[in-house]
Amino acid sequence: MILAPTLIIAGYNKLRLGESGIGFIESLGPAPSAVAWFGNADWGLGLPFPELMVTLAAWTEFAGGWLLLIGLFNRLISIPLAFTMLIAALTAHWSNGWFAIAPSNPDTSAAQVYAWLGVDAASQSLENSKAVGQRLQAAKSLLQEHGHYDWLTEKGNYVVLNNGIEFAAMYFVMLLTLVFMGGGRWFSVDDWLRRWLQRGSTAEF
């Protein structure tokens, strides 16, 4: 229930399901903007066969998300979904490091733990956090001086989007857990099907 809506909307936005003025079959295909992003090597992912890749990824996320939501075929559908998350982490996010949102305070960054353990990349991340904090403070100062800062921050504070592998990695682990453990008891169709099949086989004896 936590992961399913994220996957559903991710798949939906790669398809043309919401477009008007196109035929039903065409609406099932990949969105041109997603195909361009998958295929363009300059500002996108530069993947081969982008139309096919978008179609496979989109329908895996969209249909798979609905299956996760109701708990049907959880173990089976979690395999291609986990693979999709792995590909996303390696192609779209890997070069940006770990964090999805760049920490702006090295004292509260999770990288501090690994810096204590002597990991050099973590120390570099902490230095980056200082630079992020300086830039955020400069941006806030400009907005406070020249903009309606209270209105601009009414819905939340500004952050620096790092777009690292953090979310994709967490989703991968969640899906890998479903592969081995299934959708759980009581709240999945899989569990009720299993119970029904067990009752049927018990009745035969």
CSV table of C-alpha atoms in Angstrom, one decimal:
chain,number,residue,atom,x,y,z
A,1,MET,CA,0.0,0.0,0.0
A,2,ILE,CA,2.9,2.3,0.6
A,3,LEU,CA,4.9,1.6,-2.6
A,4,ALA,CA,2.0,0.9,-5.0
A,5,PRO,CA,0.7,4.5,-5.6
A,6,THR,CA,4.3,5.6,-6.4
A,7,LEU,CA,4.7,2.9,-9.0
A,8,ILE,CA,1.2,3.4,-10.4
A,9,ILE,CA,1.6,7.1,-11.1
A,10,ALA,CA,5.2,6.6,-12.3
A,11,GLY,CA,3.9,4.1,-14.9
A,12,TYR,CA,0.8,6.2,-15.8
A,13,ASN,CA,3.0,9.3,-16.6
A,14,LYS,CA,5.1,7.3,-19.0
A,15,LEU,CA,1.9,6.3,-21.0
A,16,ARG,CA,-0.7,8.2,-22.9
A,17,LEU,CA,-3.7,7.0,-20.9
A,18,GLY,CA,-4.7,10.5,-19.9
A,19,GLU,CA,-4.5,12.1,-23.3
A,20,SER,CA,-7.6,13.1,-25.2
A,21,GLY,CA,-8.1,13.0,-29.0
A,22,ILE,CA,-6.2,9.8,-29.6
A,23,GLY,CA,-7.5,6.2,-30.1
A,24,PHE,CA,-7.7,3.6,-27.4
A,25,ILE,CA,-4.8,1.5,-28.8
A,26,GLU,CA,-2.7,4.6,-29.1
A,27,SER,CA,-3.4,5.6,-25.6
A,28,LEU,CA,-1.9,2.4,-24.4
A,29,GLY,CA,1.5,3.3,-25.9
A,30,PRO,CA,4.4,5.2,-24.4
A,31,ALA,CA,4.4,9.0,-24.0
A,32,PRO,CA,6.6,10.8,-26.6
A,33,SER,CA,8.3,12.8,-23.8
A,34,ALA,CA,9.2,9.6,-21.9
A,35,VAL,CA,10.6,8.0,-25.1
A,36,ALA,CA,12.7,11.2,-25.8
A,37,TRP,CA,14.1,11.1,-22.3
A,38,PHE,CA,14.9,7.4,-22.4
A,39,GLY,CA,16.6,7.7,-25.8
A,40,ASN,CA,18.4,11.0,-25.8
A,41,ALA,CA,22.1,10.6,-24.8
A,42,ASP,CA,22.7,14.4,-24.3
A,43,TRP,CA,20.1,15.2,-21.7
A,44,GLY,CA,18.4,11.8,-21.1
A,45,LEU,CA,19.3,8.3,-20.4
A,46,GLY,CA,20.6,7.3,-23.8
A,47,LEU,CA,19.1,3.8,-23.7
A,48,PRO,CA,18.7,1.7,-26.8
A,49,PHE,CA,15.2,0.9,-28.2
A,50,PRO,CA,13.7,3.7,-26.1
A,51,GLU,CA,10.1,3.1,-27.2
A,52,LEU,CA,10.2,-0.5,-26.2
A,53,MET,CA,12.0,0.3,-23.0
A,54,VAL,CA,9.4,2.9,-22.0
A,55,THR,CA,6.6,0.5,-22.8
A,56,LEU,CA,8.0,-2.3,-20.7
A,57,ALA,CA,8.9,-0.1,-17.8
A,58,ALA,CA,5.6,1.8,-17.8
A,59,TRP,CA,3.3,-1.2,-17.9
A,60,THR,CA,5.4,-3.0,-15.4
A,61,GLU,CA,5.0,-0.1,-13.0
A,62,PHE,CA,1.4,0.7,-13.8
A,63,ALA,CA,0.0,-2.8,-13.9
A,64,GLY,CA,2.4,-4.1,-11.2
A,65,GLY,CA,1.5,-1.2,-8.9
A,66,TRP,CA,-2.2,-2.2,-9.0
A,67,LEU,CA,-1.3,-5.8,-8.4
A,68,LEU,CA,0.7,-4.8,-5.3
A,69,LEU,CA,-2.1,-2.7,-4.1
A,70,ILE,CA,-4.5,-5.6,-4.0
A,71,GLY,CA,-1.9,-8.1,-3.1
A,72,LEU,CA,-2.2,-10.3,-6.1
A,73,PHE,CA,0.7,-12.3,-7.6
A,74,ASN,CA,3.0,-10.2,-5.3
A,75,ARG,CA,6.0,-12.5,-5.5
A,76,LEU,CA,5.8,-12.8,-9.3
A,77,ILE,CA,5.3,-9.1,-10.1
A,78,SER,CA,7.9,-7.9,-7.6
A,79,ILE,CA,10.7,-9.5,-9.7
A,80,PRO,CA,10.3,-7.3,-12.8
A,81,LEU,CA,9.5,-4.3,-10.6
A,82,ALA,CA,12.7,-4.8,-8.6
A,83,PHE,CA,14.6,-5.1,-11.9
A,84,THR,CA,13.0,-1.9,-13.0
A,85,MET,CA,14.2,-0.1,-9.9
A,86,LEU,CA,17.7,-1.5,-10.3
A,87,ILE,CA,17.9,-0.2,-13.8
A,88,ALA,CA,16.5,3.2,-12.7
A,89,ALA,CA,19.2,3.4,-10.0
A,90,LEU,CA,22.0,2.5,-12.3
A,91,THR,CA,21.0,4.6,-15.3
A,92,ALA,CA,19.1,7.7,-14.0
A,93,HIS,CA,20.5,8.2,-10.5
A,94,TRP,CA,23.8,6.5,-10.0
A,95,SER,CA,26.0,9.4,-11.0
A,96,ASN,CA,24.3,11.6,-8.5
A,97,GLY,CA,25.3,9.6,-5.5
A,98,TRP,CA,23.1,8.4,-2.7
A,99,PHE,CA,20.9,11.2,-1.4
A,100,ALA,CA,17.6,12.1,-3.2
A,101,ILE,CA,17.5,15.4,-1.4
A,102,ALA,CA,21.0,16.9,-0.8
A,103,PRO,CA,21.7,17.4,3.0
A,104,SER,CA,22.5,21.0,3.8
A,105,ASN,CA,23.8,20.4,7.3
A,106,PRO,CA,26.8,18.0,7.6
A,107,ASP,CA,26.0,17.5,11.4
A,108,THR,CA,22.6,15.9,10.6
A,109,SER,CA,23.6,14.1,7.4
A,110,ALA,CA,23.5,10.3,7.5
A,111,ALA,CA,26.9,10.3,5.8
A,112,GLN,CA,28.4,11.4,9.1
A,113,VAL,CA,28.1,7.8,10.4
A,114,TYR,CA,30.2,6.4,7.5
A,115,ALA,CA,32.7,9.3,7.9
A,116,TRP,CA,33.2,8.1,11.4
A,117,LEU,CA,34.1,4.7,10.0
A,118,GLY,CA,36.7,6.3,7.7
A,119,VAL,CA,34.8,6.1,4.4
A,120,ASP,CA,36.3,8.7,2.1
A,121,ALA,CA,33.2,9.2,0.0
A,122,ALA,CA,31.2,10.0,3.1
A,123,SER,CA,33.7,12.8,4.0
A,124,GLN,CA,33.3,14.2,0.5
A,125,SER,CA,29.5,14.1,1.0
A,126,LEU,CA,29.8,16.1,4.2
A,127,GLU,CA,31.9,18.7,2.4
A,128,ASN,CA,29.2,18.8,-0.3
A,129,SER,CA,26.6,19.4,2.4
A,130,LYS,CA,28.5,22.5,3.5
A,131,ALA,CA,28.4,23.8,-0.1
A,132,VAL,CA,24.7,23.0,-0.4
A,133,GLY,CA,24.0,24.8,2.8
A,134,GLN,CA,25.8,27.9,1.6
A,135,ARG,CA,23.9,28.0,-1.7
A,136,LEU,CA,20.5,27.4,0.0
A,137,GLN,CA,21.2,30.2,2.5
A,138,ALA,CA,22.2,32.5,-0.4
A,139,ALA,CA,19.0,31.6,-2.3
A,140,LYS,CA,16.9,32.2,0.8
A,141,SER,CA,18.6,35.6,1.4
A,142,LEU,CA,17.8,36.7,-2.2
A,143,LEU,CA,14.1,35.5,-1.9
A,144,GLN,CA,13.7,37.3,1.5
A,145,GLU,CA,15.1,40.5,0.0
A,146,HIS,CA,13.3,40.4,-3.4
A,147,GLY,CA,10.4,38.1,-3.1
A,148,HIS,CA,7.3,37.3,-0.9
A,149,TYR,CA,9.3,34.8,1.2
A,150,ASP,CA,6.5,33.9,3.6
A,151,TRP,CA,4.2,33.0,0.6
A,152,LEU,CA,6.9,31.2,-1.2
A,153,THR,CA,7.7,29.0,1.8
A,154,GLU,CA,4.2,28.6,3.1
A,155,LYS,CA,4.0,25.0,1.8
A,156,GLY,CA,7.5,24.0,2.8
A,157,ASN,CA,11.1,25.0,2.7
A,158,TYR,CA,13.4,25.0,-0.3
A,159,VAL,CA,15.8,22.1,-0.8
A,160,VAL,CA,18.4,21.1,-3.4
A,161,LEU,CA,17.3,18.1,-5.4
A,162,ASN,CA,20.2,15.7,-5.7
A,163,ASN,CA,18.3,12.9,-7.5
A,164,GLY,CA,20.5,10.1,-6.1
A,165,ILE,CA,19.7,6.5,-5.8
A,166,GLU,CA,18.2,6.7,-2.3
A,167,PHE,CA,14.6,6.1,-3.3
A,168,ALA,CA,15.2,3.6,-6.0
A,169,ALA,CA,17.4,1.6,-3.7
A,170,MET,CA,14.8,1.6,-0.9
A,171,TYR,CA,12.1,0.6,-3.4
A,172,PHE,CA,14.3,-2.2,-4.6
A,173,VAL,CA,14.8,-3.6,-1.1
A,174,MET,CA,11.0,-3.3,-0.4
A,175,LEU,CA,10.3,-5.3,-3.6
A,176,LEU,CA,13.0,-7.8,-2.9
A,177,THR,CA,11.4,-8.4,0.5
A,178,LEU,CA,8.1,-9.1,-1.3
A,179,VAL,CA,9.8,-11.6,-3.7
A,180,PHE,CA,10.9,-13.7,-0.7
A,181,MET,CA,8.1,-13.1,1.8
A,182,GLY,CA,5.0,-12.4,-0.3
A,183,GLY,CA,2.2,-9.9,0.4
A,184,GLY,CA,1.6,-11.0,4.0
A,185,ARG,CA,-1.4,-12.3,5.8
A,186,TRP,CA,-5.0,-11.0,5.8
A,187,PHE,CA,-4.4,-8.0,3.6
A,188,SER,CA,-3.5,-9.6,0.3
A,189,VAL,CA,-5.5,-11.5,-2.3
A,190,ASP,CA,-2.7,-14.0,-2.5
A,191,ASP,CA,-3.2,-14.9,1.2
A,192,TRP,CA,-6.9,-15.5,0.7
A,193,LEU,CA,-6.3,-17.5,-2.4
A,194,ARG,CA,-3.8,-19.7,-0.5
A,195,ARG,CA,-6.3,-20.2,2.3
A,196,TRP,CA,-9.1,-21.1,-0.2
A,197,LEU,CA,-6.8,-23.6,-2.0
A,198,GLN,CA,-5.7,-25.2,1.3
A,199,ARG,CA,-9.4,-25.6,2.4
A,200,GLY,CA,-10.2,-27.2,-1.0
A,201,SER,CA,-7.3,-29.7,-0.7
A,202,THR,CA,-8.2,-30.5,2.9
A,203,ALA,CA,-11.8,-31.2,2.0
A,204,GLU,CA,-10.7,-33.8,-0.6
A,205,PHE,CA,-9.2,-35.8,2.2
